[in-house]
CSV table of C-alpha atoms in Angstrom, one decimal:
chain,number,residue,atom,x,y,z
A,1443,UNK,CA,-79.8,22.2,-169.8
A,1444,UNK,CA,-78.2,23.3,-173.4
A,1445,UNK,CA,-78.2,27.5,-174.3
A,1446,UNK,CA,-78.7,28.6,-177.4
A,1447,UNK,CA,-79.1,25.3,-179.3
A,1448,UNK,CA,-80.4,26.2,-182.6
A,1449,UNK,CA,-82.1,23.6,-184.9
A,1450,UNK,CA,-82.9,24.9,-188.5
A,1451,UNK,CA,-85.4,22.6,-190.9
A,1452,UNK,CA,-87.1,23.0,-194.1
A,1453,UNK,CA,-89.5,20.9,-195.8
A,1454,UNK,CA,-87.1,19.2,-198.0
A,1455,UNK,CA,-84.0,19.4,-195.1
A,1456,UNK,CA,-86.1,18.0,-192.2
A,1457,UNK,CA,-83.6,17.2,-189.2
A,1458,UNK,CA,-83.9,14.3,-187.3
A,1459,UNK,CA,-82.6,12.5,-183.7
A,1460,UNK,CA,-83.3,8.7,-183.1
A,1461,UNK,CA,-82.3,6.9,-179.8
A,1462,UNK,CA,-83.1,3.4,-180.3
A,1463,UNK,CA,-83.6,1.3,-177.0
A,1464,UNK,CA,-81.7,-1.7,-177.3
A,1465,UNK,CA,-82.4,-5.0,-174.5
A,1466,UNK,CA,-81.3,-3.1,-171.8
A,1467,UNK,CA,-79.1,-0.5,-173.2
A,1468,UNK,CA,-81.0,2.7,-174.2
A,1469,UNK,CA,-79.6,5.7,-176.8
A,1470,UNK,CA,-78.6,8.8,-175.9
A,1471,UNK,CA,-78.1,11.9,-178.0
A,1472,UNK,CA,-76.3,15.2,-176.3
A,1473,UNK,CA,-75.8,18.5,-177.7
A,1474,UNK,CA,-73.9,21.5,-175.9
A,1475,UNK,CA,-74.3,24.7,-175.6
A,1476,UNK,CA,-74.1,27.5,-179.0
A,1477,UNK,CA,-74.4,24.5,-181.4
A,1478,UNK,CA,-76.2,24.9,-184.4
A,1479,UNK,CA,-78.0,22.2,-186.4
A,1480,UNK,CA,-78.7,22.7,-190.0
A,1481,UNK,CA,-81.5,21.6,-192.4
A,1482,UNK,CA,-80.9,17.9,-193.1
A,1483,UNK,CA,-79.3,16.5,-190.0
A,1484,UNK,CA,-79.7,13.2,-188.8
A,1485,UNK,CA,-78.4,11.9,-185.4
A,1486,UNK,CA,-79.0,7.8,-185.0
A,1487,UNK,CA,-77.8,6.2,-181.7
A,1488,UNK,CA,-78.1,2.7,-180.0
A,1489,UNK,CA,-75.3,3.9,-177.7
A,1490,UNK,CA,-74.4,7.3,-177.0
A,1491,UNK,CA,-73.5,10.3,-179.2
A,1492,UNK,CA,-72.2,13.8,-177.2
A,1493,UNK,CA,-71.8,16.8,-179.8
A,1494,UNK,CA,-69.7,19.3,-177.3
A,1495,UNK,CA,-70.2,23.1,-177.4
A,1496,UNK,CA,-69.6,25.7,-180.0
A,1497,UNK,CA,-70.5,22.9,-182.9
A,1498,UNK,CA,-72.1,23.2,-186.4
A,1499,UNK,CA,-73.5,20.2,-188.0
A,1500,UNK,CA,-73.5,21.0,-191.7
A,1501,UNK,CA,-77.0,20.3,-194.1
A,1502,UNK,CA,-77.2,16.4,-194.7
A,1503,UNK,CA,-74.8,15.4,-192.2
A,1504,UNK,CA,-75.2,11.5,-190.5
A,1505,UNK,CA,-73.9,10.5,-187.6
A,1506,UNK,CA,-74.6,7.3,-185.9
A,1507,UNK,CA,-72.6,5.3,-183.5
A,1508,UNK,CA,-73.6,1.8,-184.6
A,1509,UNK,CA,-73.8,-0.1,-188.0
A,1510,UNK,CA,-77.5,-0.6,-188.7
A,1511,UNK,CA,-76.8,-2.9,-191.6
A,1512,UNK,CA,-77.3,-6.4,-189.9
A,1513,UNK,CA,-78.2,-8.7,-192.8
A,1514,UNK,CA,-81.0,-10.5,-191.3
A,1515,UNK,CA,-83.0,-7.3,-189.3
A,1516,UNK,CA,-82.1,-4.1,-190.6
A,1517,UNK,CA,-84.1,-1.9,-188.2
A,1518,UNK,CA,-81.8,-3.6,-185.2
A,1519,UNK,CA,-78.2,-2.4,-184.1
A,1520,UNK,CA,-75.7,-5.1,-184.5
A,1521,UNK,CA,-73.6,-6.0,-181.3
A,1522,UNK,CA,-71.0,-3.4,-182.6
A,1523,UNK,CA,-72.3,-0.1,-180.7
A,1524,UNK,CA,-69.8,2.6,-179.6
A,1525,UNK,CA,-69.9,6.1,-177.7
A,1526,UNK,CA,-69.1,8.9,-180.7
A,1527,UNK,CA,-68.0,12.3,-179.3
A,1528,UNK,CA,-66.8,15.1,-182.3
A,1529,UNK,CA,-64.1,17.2,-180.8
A,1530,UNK,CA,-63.4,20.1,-182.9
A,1531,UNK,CA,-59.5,20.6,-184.0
């Protein structure tokens, strides 16, 4: 269970979170507590992407932990997935 998560859109900063099933391995997106999300966001994962607590994703920011550029299908993960986690410094 997350507290106070806060997700802020508009209609031209719409934010978006993805977890694409892959064969057998399946996304997963986690956010901690007093994060903030801003207009724009956009959160793609095949494998597993963990924002810890007291986070603020800026407007427009991307994160994805796998390159979705494979030249053949471009709506598939390559084989190159890996967990992200931001850690503040």
């Amino acid at each position: 269970m997350v507290d106070n998560a806060h997700v802020i859109t508009s209609t031209d900063g719409k934010v978006a979170f993805s977890a694409w099933r892959l064969g057998e391995q399946q996304g997963h997106i986690n956010i901690g507590h007093n994060c903030l999300v801003c207009p724009g966001v956009r959160l793609d994962s095949a494998n597993e992407i963990l924002i810890v607590d007291n986070i603020m994703l800026a407007a427009g920011v991307y994160i994805t932990d796998a390159d979705w550029h494979d030249i053949y299908d471009g709506t598939r993960s390559t084989d190159t997935t890996r967990p992200v986690t931001y850690l503040p410094m």
